[in-house]
Coordinates of C-alpha atoms in Angstrom, one line a residue:
Chain A
X1 CA 26.0 -4.9 12.5
X2 CA 26.5 -1.1 11.1
X3 CA 28.1 -1.0 7.8
X4 CA 29.4 2.4 7.4
X5 CA 30.4 5.3 9.7
X6 CA 28.6 7.5 7.7
X7 CA 25.3 6.1 9.1
X8 CA 26.3 7.5 12.6
X9 CA 27.4 10.9 12.0
X10 CA 25.7 13.8 13.9
X11 CA 23.2 15.7 12.0
X12 CA 25.6 18.8 11.4
X13 CA 28.3 16.2 10.0
X14 CA 25.4 14.9 7.5
X15 CA 24.4 18.4 6.5
X16 CA 28.0 19.2 5.6
X17 CA 28.5 16.1 3.6
X18 CA 25.3 17.0 2.0
X19 CA 25.9 20.8 1.0
X20 CA 29.4 20.2 -0.4
X21 CA 27.7 17.1 -2.9
X22 CA 24.9 19.0 -3.5
X23 CA 27.0 21.9 -5.0
X24 CA 29.0 19.8 -6.9
X25 CA 26.3 17.5 -8.3
X26 CA 24.2 20.8 -9.3
X27 CA 27.1 22.1 -11.3
X28 CA 27.7 18.9 -13.0
X29 CA 23.9 18.6 -14.1
X30 CA 23.6 22.1 -15.3
X31 CA 27.1 21.8 -17.1
X32 CA 26.0 18.5 -18.9
X33 CA 22.8 18.1 -19.1
X34 CA 20.5 20.1 -21.2
X35 CA 17.1 19.3 -20.0
X36 CA 18.6 20.5 -16.3
X37 CA 20.2 23.7 -17.9
X38 CA 16.9 25.0 -19.7
X39 CA 14.8 24.1 -16.5
X40 CA 17.1 26.3 -14.4
X41 CA 17.5 28.9 -17.0
X42 CA 14.0 29.3 -17.2
X43 CA 13.6 30.3 -13.4
X44 CA 16.7 32.2 -13.5
X45 CA 18.9 30.0 -11.0
X46 CA 22.5 29.1 -11.2
X47 CA 24.6 26.5 -9.6
X48 CA 26.3 29.1 -7.5
X49 CA 22.7 30.1 -6.2
X50 CA 22.7 27.2 -3.9
X51 CA 24.6 28.3 -0.9
X52 CA 22.5 26.2 1.8
X53 CA 20.7 23.0 1.8
X54 CA 17.7 25.5 2.4
X55 CA 18.0 26.5 -1.2
X56 CA 17.1 23.2 -2.6
X57 CA 13.4 23.8 -2.6
X58 CA 14.3 26.6 -5.3
X59 CA 15.5 23.8 -7.8
X60 CA 13.4 22.7 -10.5
X61 CA 11.9 19.3 -10.0
X62 CA 12.5 16.1 -12.2
X63 CA 9.8 13.7 -13.3
X64 CA 9.3 10.4 -15.3
X65 CA 8.1 12.6 -18.3
X66 CA 11.7 14.0 -18.4
X67 CA 12.9 10.5 -18.9
X68 CA 10.2 10.1 -21.5
X69 CA 11.5 13.1 -23.4
X70 CA 14.9 12.6 -23.4
X71 CA 14.8 9.1 -24.0
X72 CA 17.1 6.9 -23.8
X73 CA 20.3 8.6 -23.3
X74 CA 19.0 12.5 -23.2
X75 CA 19.5 12.8 -19.0
X76 CA 22.6 11.5 -19.0
X77 CA 26.0 13.5 -18.1
X78 CA 28.5 11.2 -19.3
X79 CA 29.3 9.7 -23.0
X80 CA 27.8 6.1 -23.4
X81 CA 31.5 5.0 -23.5
X82 CA 32.1 5.7 -20.0
X83 CA 28.8 3.7 -18.7
X84 CA 29.6 0.1 -17.0
X85 CA 25.7 -1.0 -17.2
X86 CA 22.3 0.0 -18.2
X87 CA 19.2 -1.0 -16.4
X88 CA 15.5 -0.2 -17.5
X89 CA 12.2 0.0 -15.8
X90 CA 8.9 0.6 -16.9
X91 CA 7.9 3.9 -18.4
X92 CA 4.1 5.3 -18.7
X93 CA 4.2 4.2 -22.3
X94 CA 6.1 2.2 -24.6
X95 CA 9.1 2.9 -24.1
X96 CA 11.0 2.0 -20.8
X97 CA 12.8 4.6 -18.2
X98 CA 16.4 3.9 -19.4
X99 CA 19.3 4.2 -16.5
X100 CA 22.9 3.9 -16.4
X101 CA 25.8 3.8 -14.1
X102 CA 29.5 4.7 -14.6
X103 CA 32.2 2.4 -12.7
X104 CA 32.2 5.0 -9.8
X105 CA 28.3 5.0 -9.3
X106 CA 28.3 0.9 -9.6
X107 CA 30.6 1.1 -6.6
X108 CA 28.3 3.9 -4.7
X109 CA 25.3 2.0 -5.7
X110 CA 26.9 -1.5 -4.1
X111 CA 28.1 0.4 -1.3
X112 CA 24.2 1.8 -0.4
X113 CA 22.8 -2.0 -0.6
X114 CA 25.5 -3.3 1.4
X115 CA 24.4 -0.6 4.1
X116 CA 20.9 -1.9 3.5
X117 CA 21.6 -5.8 3.7
X118 CA 23.5 -5.1 6.9
X119 CA 20.4 -3.2 8.4
X120 CA 18.1 -6.0 7.9
X121 CA 20.5 -8.3 9.6
X122 CA 22.8 -9.7 7.3
X123 CA 26.6 -10.5 8.3
X124 CA 29.3 -11.8 6.0
X125 CA 29.2 -15.4 5.3
X126 CA 25.1 -15.5 4.7
X127 CA 24.3 -17.9 2.1
X128 CA 21.8 -15.5 0.0
X129 CA 19.2 -16.6 -2.4
X130 CA 18.3 -14.0 -4.4
X131 CA 14.6 -14.4 -5.8
X132 CA 14.2 -11.3 -7.5
X133 CA 13.9 -12.1 -11.5
X134 CA 17.4 -11.2 -13.2
X135 CA 17.6 -8.9 -16.2
X136 CA 16.9 -5.3 -17.0
X137 CA 15.4 -4.5 -13.3
X138 CA 17.7 -3.4 -10.9
X139 CA 16.4 -5.2 -7.8
X140 CA 18.1 -8.5 -8.4
X141 CA 21.6 -7.2 -9.7
X142 CA 21.5 -4.5 -7.2
X143 CA 21.2 -6.9 -4.3
X144 CA 23.4 -9.6 -5.9
X145 CA 26.4 -7.1 -5.8
X146 CA 25.6 -5.2 -2.3
X147 CA 25.7 -9.1 -0.7
X148 CA 28.7 -10.2 -2.4
X149 CA 30.3 -7.0 -1.2
X150 CA 29.4 -7.7 2.4
X151 CA 31.1 -11.1 2.3
X152 CA 28.2 -13.0 1.5
X153 CA 27.9 -16.1 -0.6
X154 CA 24.9 -15.5 -3.5
X155 CA 23.0 -18.0 -5.1
X156 CA 21.0 -16.3 -8.4
X157 CA 17.8 -18.4 -8.3
X158 CA 15.9 -15.6 -10.1
X159 CA 12.2 -16.0 -9.6
X160 CA 9.9 -18.4 -10.3
X161 CA 9.7 -22.5 -10.1
X162 CA 9.0 -22.5 -6.6
X163 CA 9.6 -26.1 -5.8
X164 CA 13.1 -25.8 -7.5
X165 CA 13.7 -22.7 -5.0
X166 CA 12.6 -24.8 -2.4
X167 CA 15.1 -27.6 -3.0
X168 CA 18.1 -24.9 -3.2
X169 CA 17.1 -23.5 0.1
X170 CA 16.9 -26.9 1.8
X171 CA 20.4 -28.4 -0.2
X172 CA 22.4 -25.0 0.1
X173 CA 21.3 -24.2 3.5
X174 CA 20.4 -20.8 2.2
X175 CA 20.1 -18.3 5.3
X176 CA 19.2 -15.0 3.6
X177 CA 16.2 -14.7 1.3
X178 CA 16.0 -11.8 -1.3
X179 CA 12.1 -11.5 -2.7
X180 CA 9.3 -9.4 -3.3
X181 CA 7.1 -10.0 0.4
X182 CA 4.2 -11.6 -1.6
X183 CA 6.6 -14.1 -3.4
X184 CA 8.2 -15.3 0.1
X185 CA 4.7 -15.7 1.6
X186 CA 3.9 -17.8 -1.2
X187 CA 7.0 -19.9 -1.0
X188 CA 6.6 -20.0 2.5
X189 CA 3.2 -21.5 2.1
X190 CA 4.1 -24.1 -0.5
X191 CA 7.1 -25.3 2.1
X192 CA 4.2 -25.6 4.8
X193 CA 2.4 -27.4 2.3
X194 CA 5.2 -29.8 1.8
X195 CA 4.7 -30.4 5.7
X196 CA 7.9 -29.0 6.4
X197 CA 8.3 -26.0 9.0
X198 CA 10.9 -23.3 7.8
X199 CA 11.6 -22.5 11.5
X200 CA 13.2 -25.9 12.2
X201 CA 13.7 -27.6 9.1
X202 CA 15.3 -24.5 7.1
X203 CA 18.1 -22.4 8.1
X204 CA 16.2 -19.0 6.4
X205 CA 16.6 -16.4 9.2
X206 CA 16.8 -13.4 7.6
X207 CA 14.3 -12.1 4.5
X208 CA 15.4 -8.6 2.3
X209 CA 12.2 -7.6 0.9
X210 CA 11.8 -4.8 -1.8
X211 CA 9.9 -4.5 -5.2
X212 CA 6.6 -3.8 -3.6
X213 CA 5.6 -2.5 -0.3
X214 CA 5.2 -5.0 2.7
X215 CA 2.3 -3.6 5.2
X216 CA 2.7 -4.7 8.8
X217 CA -0.3 -7.4 7.7
X218 CA 2.4 -9.0 5.3
X219 CA 4.9 -9.1 7.8
X220 CA 2.7 -10.7 10.6
X221 CA 1.9 -13.5 8.0
X222 CA 5.4 -13.7 7.6
X223 CA 6.1 -14.5 11.3
X224 CA 3.5 -17.1 11.0
X225 CA 4.9 -19.2 7.9
X226 CA 8.6 -18.2 8.6
X227 CA 8.9 -18.3 12.3
X228 CA 8.5 -16.0 15.0
X229 CA 12.2 -14.9 14.6
X230 CA 12.2 -14.4 11.2
X231 CA 14.3 -11.2 10.5
X232 CA 11.6 -9.5 7.9
X233 CA 12.6 -6.2 6.6
X234 CA 11.6 -4.3 3.6
X235 CA 13.9 -1.7 1.6
X236 CA 13.3 0.8 -0.8
X237 CA 14.7 2.4 -4.2
X238 CA 13.9 2.5 -7.9
X239 CA 16.1 2.7 -11.1
X240 CA 15.8 6.4 -11.0
X241 CA 17.7 6.6 -7.8
X242 CA 20.2 3.6 -9.0
X243 CA 18.0 0.8 -8.0
X244 CA 17.3 -0.6 -4.4
X245 CA 19.6 1.0 -1.8
X246 CA 18.1 4.0 -1.1
X247 CA 16.8 3.3 2.2
X248 CA 16.0 0.2 4.1
X249 CA 14.5 -0.8 7.8
X250 CA 16.7 -1.7 10.2
X251 CA 15.6 -4.5 13.1
X252 CA 14.0 -1.9 15.0
X253 CA 11.4 -1.7 12.4
X254 CA 10.3 2.1 12.6
X255 CA 10.9 3.4 9.3
X256 CA 13.7 3.0 6.4
X257 CA 17.0 4.6 7.1
X258 CA 17.9 6.9 4.2
X259 CA 21.8 6.7 3.0
X260 CA 21.7 10.5 3.4
X261 CA 24.9 10.7 2.4
X262 CA 24.0 9.7 -1.4
X263 CA 20.6 11.2 -1.1
X264 CA 18.5 14.2 0.2
X265 CA 15.1 13.3 1.1
X266 CA 12.4 15.9 0.9
X267 CA 8.2 15.4 1.4
X268 CA 6.1 17.8 -0.9
X269 CA 2.6 18.4 -1.2
X270 CA 2.0 17.2 -4.9
X271 CA -0.5 19.6 -5.6
X272 CA 1.8 22.6 -4.8
X273 CA 4.9 21.2 -4.6
X274 CA 5.7 23.3 -1.4
X275 CA 8.1 21.4 0.8
X276 CA 6.5 19.9 3.7
X277 CA 7.6 19.6 7.7
X278 CA 9.0 16.3 9.4
X279 CA 6.1 14.2 10.2
X280 CA 3.7 15.5 7.6
X281 CA 2.7 12.8 4.9
X282 CA 3.4 13.7 1.4
X283 CA 5.1 13.0 -2.1
X284 CA 8.9 12.0 -1.5
X285 CA 11.2 13.7 -3.8
X286 CA 14.9 12.5 -4.0
X287 CA 18.1 14.3 -4.8
X288 CA 20.9 12.1 -5.8
X289 CA 24.1 13.4 -4.6
X290 CA 26.9 11.0 -5.9
X291 CA 25.3 9.8 -9.2
X292 CA 27.5 11.1 -12.2
X293 CA 26.1 8.9 -15.4
X294 CA 22.5 10.4 -14.8
X295 CA 22.3 13.1 -12.2
X296 CA 18.8 13.2 -10.4
X297 CA 17.8 16.6 -8.8
X298 CA 14.6 16.6 -6.9
X299 CA 13.1 13.5 -8.3
X300 CA 9.4 13.0 -7.7
X301 CA 9.2 9.6 -7.0
X302 CA 5.2 9.6 -6.7
X303 CA 5.7 7.8 -3.5
X304 CA 3.4 8.8 -0.6
X305 CA 5.7 8.9 3.0
X306 CA 6.9 10.9 5.8
X307 CA 10.0 11.6 6.9
X308 CA 11.5 11.6 10.9
X309 CA 14.9 12.7 12.1
X310 CA 15.3 11.4 15.5
X311 CA 18.4 9.0 15.8
X312 CA 16.8 5.5 16.0
X313 CA 17.9 3.0 18.9
X314 CA 19.8 0.8 16.3
X315 CA 22.3 3.4 16.8
X316 CA 22.1 5.2 13.4
X317 CA 21.3 8.7 12.9
X318 CA 20.3 8.7 9.6
X319 CA 16.7 10.1 8.8
X320 CA 14.1 7.8 8.4
X321 CA 11.1 7.4 5.9
X322 CA 7.7 5.9 7.1
X323 CA 6.6 2.5 4.9
X324 CA 5.1 3.9 2.1
X325 CA 1.1 4.9 2.1
X326 CA 0.5 5.0 -1.5
X327 CA 1.0 6.7 -4.8
X328 CA 0.0 9.9 -6.1
X329 CA -0.1 8.4 -9.7
X330 CA -1.8 5.3 -11.1
X331 CA 1.0 3.1 -11.0
X332 CA 0.4 -0.2 -10.1
X333 CA 3.0 -3.2 -8.8
X334 CA 1.8 -6.2 -10.0
X335 CA 4.4 -9.3 -9.0
X336 CA 6.8 -6.4 -8.1
X337 CA 6.9 -5.0 -11.7
X338 CA 6.1 -1.7 -11.7
X339 CA 2.9 -1.3 -14.2
X340 CA 1.2 2.0 -15.5
X341 CA -2.5 1.3 -16.4
X342 CA -1.4 3.7 -19.8
X343 CA 1.1 0.7 -20.8
X344 CA -1.8 -1.6 -21.0
X345 CA -4.1 0.8 -22.9
X346 CA -1.5 1.3 -25.8
X347 CA -1.1 -2.6 -26.6
X348 CA -4.5 -2.7 -26.2
X349 CA -5.4 0.4 -28.5
X350 CA -3.4 -1.2 -31.3
X351 CA -5.7 -4.1 -31.5
X352 CA -8.6 -3.7 -33.8
X353 CA -10.5 -6.7 -33.0
X354 CA -11.6 -5.1 -29.8
X355 CA -13.1 -2.0 -28.6
X356 CA -11.5 1.0 -26.6
X357 CA -13.0 0.1 -23.3
X358 CA -11.2 -2.1 -21.1
X359 CA -11.0 -3.1 -17.4
X360 CA -8.2 -4.3 -15.3
X361 CA -8.8 -6.4 -12.1
X362 CA -6.3 -7.5 -10.1
X363 CA -6.3 -9.9 -7.0
X364 CA -3.7 -12.1 -5.0
X365 CA -4.5 -15.9 -5.5
X366 CA -1.9 -17.7 -2.8
X367 CA -0.3 -14.5 -2.3
X368 CA 0.6 -14.1 -5.9
X369 CA -0.9 -11.5 -7.9
X370 CA -3.4 -12.1 -10.8
X371 CA -4.3 -9.9 -13.1
X372 CA -7.4 -10.2 -15.5
X373 CA -8.1 -7.9 -18.4
X374 CA -11.7 -7.4 -19.9
X375 CA -12.1 -6.1 -23.5
X376 CA -14.7 -5.9 -25.6
X377 CA -15.3 -8.0 -28.8
X378 CA -15.6 -5.5 -32.0
X379 CA -14.7 -7.7 -34.9
X380 CA -17.6 -9.7 -35.8
X381 CA -15.9 -11.8 -38.1
X382 CA -14.5 -13.4 -35.4
X383 CA -17.7 -15.1 -34.7
X384 CA -16.7 -18.0 -36.9
X385 CA -15.0 -20.4 -34.9
X386 CA -14.2 -20.8 -31.0
X387 CA -10.3 -20.9 -32.3
X388 CA -10.5 -17.5 -33.9
X389 CA -11.7 -15.8 -30.4
X390 CA -9.0 -17.8 -28.5
X391 CA -6.3 -16.5 -30.9
X392 CA -7.4 -13.1 -30.1
X393 CA -7.1 -13.7 -26.6
X394 CA -3.5 -15.2 -27.4
X395 CA -2.4 -12.0 -29.5
X396 CA -3.7 -9.7 -26.7
X397 CA -1.4 -11.8 -23.7
X398 CA 1.4 -11.8 -26.1
X399 CA 1.2 -8.0 -26.9
X400 CA 1.0 -7.3 -22.9
X401 CA 4.1 -9.6 -22.1
X402 CA 6.5 -8.2 -24.7
X403 CA 5.1 -4.5 -23.2
X404 CA 5.1 -5.6 -19.1
X405 CA 7.0 -8.9 -19.1
X406 CA 4.0 -10.2 -17.3
X407 CA 1.0 -12.6 -17.9
X408 CA -2.6 -11.7 -17.6
X409 CA -5.8 -13.5 -18.2
X410 CA -7.8 -11.9 -20.9
X411 CA -11.5 -11.9 -20.9
X412 CA -13.5 -11.2 -23.9
X413 CA -17.0 -9.8 -23.1
X414 CA -20.1 -8.9 -25.1
X415 CA -19.5 -5.2 -27.1
X416 CA -21.2 -2.6 -24.6
X417 CA -20.6 -5.1 -21.4
X418 CA -17.9 -2.7 -19.8
X419 CA -18.9 0.5 -18.1
X420 CA -18.5 3.9 -19.7
X421 CA -17.3 7.0 -17.7
X422 CA -18.4 10.7 -18.4
X423 CA -15.7 12.2 -16.3
X424 CA -12.4 10.3 -15.1
X425 CA -12.3 6.6 -16.2
X426 CA -12.1 3.9 -13.4
X427 CA -10.6 1.3 -15.6
X428 CA -8.5 0.0 -12.5
X429 CA -10.3 -2.5 -10.0
X430 CA -7.9 -3.8 -7.3
X431 CA -9.0 -6.2 -4.9
X432 CA -5.8 -6.4 -3.4
X433 CA -6.7 -3.1 -1.8
X434 CA -9.9 -4.2 -0.1
X435 CA -7.9 -7.4 1.6
X436 CA -5.7 -4.8 3.5
X437 CA -2.7 -5.4 1.2
X438 CA -0.6 -2.3 0.2
X439 CA 0.2 -2.3 -3.4
Chain B
X1 CA -28.6 -20.8 -45.7
X2 CA -27.6 -17.6 -43.3
X3 CA -26.9 -18.5 -39.8
X4 CA -26.2 -16.1 -37.2
X5 CA -23.6 -16.0 -34.9
X6 CA -23.8 -14.2 -31.6
X7 CA -21.4 -13.6 -29.0
X8 CA -22.8 -14.5 -25.5
X9 CA -21.2 -14.4 -22.1
X10 CA -21.4 -17.2 -19.9
X11 CA -23.7 -15.7 -17.4
X12 CA -27.2 -15.8 -16.2
X13 CA -29.7 -14.3 -18.7
X14 CA -27.4 -13.6 -21.5
X15 CA -29.0 -16.2 -24.3
X16 CA -32.7 -14.5 -22.8
X17 CA -31.5 -11.1 -24.0
X18 CA -30.8 -12.5 -27.6
X19 CA -34.3 -14.1 -27.6
X20 CA -36.4 -11.5 -26.1
X21 CA -35.0 -8.8 -28.9
X22 CA -36.1 -11.4 -31.3
X23 CA -39.5 -11.9 -29.7
X24 CA -40.1 -8.0 -29.9
X25 CA -39.4 -8.0 -33.7
X26 CA -41.8 -11.1 -34.3
X27 CA -38.9 -12.9 -35.5
X28 CA -39.1 -16.6 -35.5
X29 CA -36.4 -19.1 -34.4
X30 CA -36.0 -22.1 -36.3
X31 CA -32.8 -23.5 -35.4
X32 CA -30.5 -23.0 -32.5
X33 CA -27.0 -24.1 -30.9
X34 CA -24.6 -23.2 -28.6
X35 CA -22.0 -25.6 -26.4
X36 CA -21.2 -25.1 -22.8
X37 CA -18.1 -23.1 -22.6
X38 CA -16.1 -21.4 -19.5
X39 CA -16.1 -17.7 -20.3
X40 CA -17.9 -16.9 -23.3
X41 CA -20.1 -18.8 -26.0
X42 CA -20.9 -18.3 -29.8
X43 CA -24.8 -18.7 -29.9
X44 CA -25.8 -20.0 -33.3
X45 CA -29.3 -19.5 -34.5
X46 CA -31.5 -19.8 -37.5
X47 CA -34.1 -17.4 -38.0
X48 CA -37.1 -16.6 -40.4
X49 CA -36.0 -13.0 -41.3
X50 CA -31.8 -13.5 -40.8
X51 CA -31.2 -9.9 -42.4
X52 CA -33.4 -8.1 -39.9
X53 CA -32.7 -10.1 -37.2
X54 CA -28.7 -9.0 -37.8
X55 CA -29.9 -5.1 -38.2
X56 CA -32.0 -5.6 -35.1
X57 CA -29.2 -7.3 -33.0
X58 CA -26.1 -5.0 -34.3
X59 CA -28.3 -1.7 -33.0
X60 CA -28.8 -3.6 -29.5
X61 CA -24.7 -3.6 -29.4
X62 CA -24.5 -7.6 -30.2
X63 CA -21.5 -8.9 -31.9
X64 CA -23.4 -10.8 -34.6
X65 CA -22.1 -12.5 -37.8
X66 CA -23.8 -13.9 -40.7
X67 CA -22.4 -17.2 -42.3
X68 CA -23.8 -19.8 -44.8
X69 CA -24.7 -22.6 -43.6
X70 CA -25.5 -26.4 -45.1
X71 CA -29.2 -27.4 -44.2
X72 CA -29.9 -31.0 -45.2
X73 CA -32.8 -33.0 -45.2
X74 CA -32.7 -36.2 -43.5
X75 CA -35.2 -39.3 -43.9
X76 CA -36.3 -40.3 -40.4
X77 CA -34.6 -43.9 -40.7
X78 CA -31.7 -45.3 -39.0
X79 CA -28.2 -44.5 -40.9
X80 CA -29.6 -41.0 -42.7
X81 CA -26.9 -38.8 -40.8
X82 CA -24.3 -41.9 -41.5
X83 CA -25.1 -41.1 -45.3
X84 CA -24.6 -37.6 -44.8
X85 CA -21.1 -37.9 -43.0
X86 CA -19.8 -40.9 -45.2
X87 CA -20.5 -38.6 -48.2
X88 CA -18.4 -35.7 -47.0
X89 CA -15.7 -38.0 -45.5
X90 CA -15.1 -39.6 -49.1
X91 CA -15.1 -36.0 -50.7
X92 CA -12.4 -35.2 -48.0
X93 CA -14.7 -32.1 -46.5
X94 CA -14.4 -31.9 -42.8
X95 CA -17.5 -30.8 -40.6
X96 CA -17.0 -27.7 -37.9
X97 CA -20.1 -28.0 -36.4
X98 CA -23.3 -29.6 -36.8
X99 CA -27.0 -29.4 -35.3
X100 CA -30.4 -30.0 -35.9
X101 CA -33.4 -27.8 -36.5
X102 CA -35.6 -27.0 -33.5
X103 CA -38.7 -28.6 -35.1
X104 CA -40.2 -28.8 -38.8
X105 CA -43.9 -28.9 -39.5
X106 CA -44.7 -32.3 -41.0
X107 CA -41.3 -32.3 -42.8
X108 CA -38.3 -34.4 -42.5
X109 CA -35.7 -33.7 -39.9
X110 CA -33.3 -31.2 -41.1
X111 CA -29.5 -30.9 -39.8
X112 CA -27.4 -27.7 -40.0
X113 CA -23.8 -28.2 -41.0
X114 CA -20.6 -25.8 -41.4
X115 CA -18.0 -27.5 -42.9
X116 CA -14.5 -26.8 -44.9
X117 CA -15.6 -26.5 -48.2
X118 CA -19.3 -25.5 -48.4
X119 CA -19.7 -25.4 -52.2
X120 CA -18.1 -29.1 -52.7
X121 CA -20.1 -30.2 -49.8
X122 CA -23.4 -29.3 -51.4
X123 CA -22.1 -30.4 -54.3
X124 CA -21.1 -33.7 -53.4
X125 CA -24.6 -34.3 -50.8
X126 CA -26.8 -33.3 -53.7
X127 CA -25.1 -35.8 -56.2
X128 CA -25.5 -38.4 -53.3
X129 CA -29.2 -38.0 -53.5
X130 CA -29.1 -36.0 -50.3
X131 CA -31.5 -32.8 -50.6
X132 CA -29.7 -29.6 -49.5
X133 CA -32.4 -27.0 -48.3
X134 CA -31.6 -23.4 -49.6
X135 CA -34.4 -21.4 -47.0

């Protein structure tokens, strides 16, 4: 089912909408947000200089750093009292990235997510179980609203407590699952270990996956666990672009359809900033066309992909972006949570009991991410007893939990035991990559 | 008596790094204690030149702490250790850990104790006629 007529417009019609909205949006941002105005003034470009879509490339880009410098509300174009909702995601350091929505933004966001749900095979009447963590992250509430909007029944089971998830899945006769792909694999494995066959004993036919990339290997594993007819698609978004809903896979599985009446996608060379042609890999840069509370002009996503414009067999004519093939920065995705190593460093450097060197090791056990952080003991006085060392481990764990919302295993090692680097430090060892997992 | 506590990782050769460093410097080990632990351990040793050993191990990047411990002489007969424990129990002192000397030439066995109140324990033991060894 195709949710909106905007998904099947001709290229010319799409571009007309895009140009009209782009002009409006650039003027909106220029007039109301000091950061945009300053950047545009600095290179002598004004809203009236945007006469065609080709002029987009002349606009300055926006980055995560802009969020940091304007925390929490500096990039907003409306008064705080006009916001209906606030969400937040990881920042590169202590302060998160705060985003907000006017009632109109909420409507547009919901609309975009509804389309993505339908791309993945959802229909009115689905029994949808949302296993994303609810809270400040956009994933759960975004899918929640989009699915309600198409006429699905939503069970907000949130993440964790796998046995209970499975109980609900059986008792509610869940037909659609929202989760990170790795958590869906974990649930599938637990179901199998209980002697059940998801394809025969359950009603789950559709999986809408996000929060982290799903490789083709993971998709194959998904079919092995959930059955060959399971509809396993992934979708893309980030809080800076509302949340989920920027793009999603249709059942043809040939890239993620972009909601082009709300977003313009470009791919750039991350080093030069030059816009790259269709089909060439580079960093995705997104301009939001309808966001009123928090306009986003040429936001650098740091995600690597490429774009295709030919119409899809599914009937949609919107541009598609290939499944992500990496990042241009060092951001990690751990259990669906975006983590910057600088956030971890900030917590560790505050602790005087340990040295400044550390190592982050990531692996996937039973389809779930596991993070271990090695730190060097610096405070000799803790050698009085094992309980003092255990208390230190606990303190580090708790500091990281506050910062990241994630649990890490802490391993205290002897002073000097961790590698030293003369050039760029390589403090992250990601074993998930060597397992062929896209992270 | 001075004890050195050294942080050691639970992996092949980590204890040897400590003993190797001491050997090179001609430092003699008198007592050693380490308990099984999953990832790391605290190696506790008593040596003939504690200050020198501490400086040396620090230079070699070990995490080391010097602590006072009690060394009590035991008669080599049944109930000797029980006497020490009863004495401490009566005084309301708890024992954090205990280990024994490797060997003593022609002398009585020696037990090393770390307790909740070192001074009080030393007093209580001496009063009960148990020898507390200083060096």
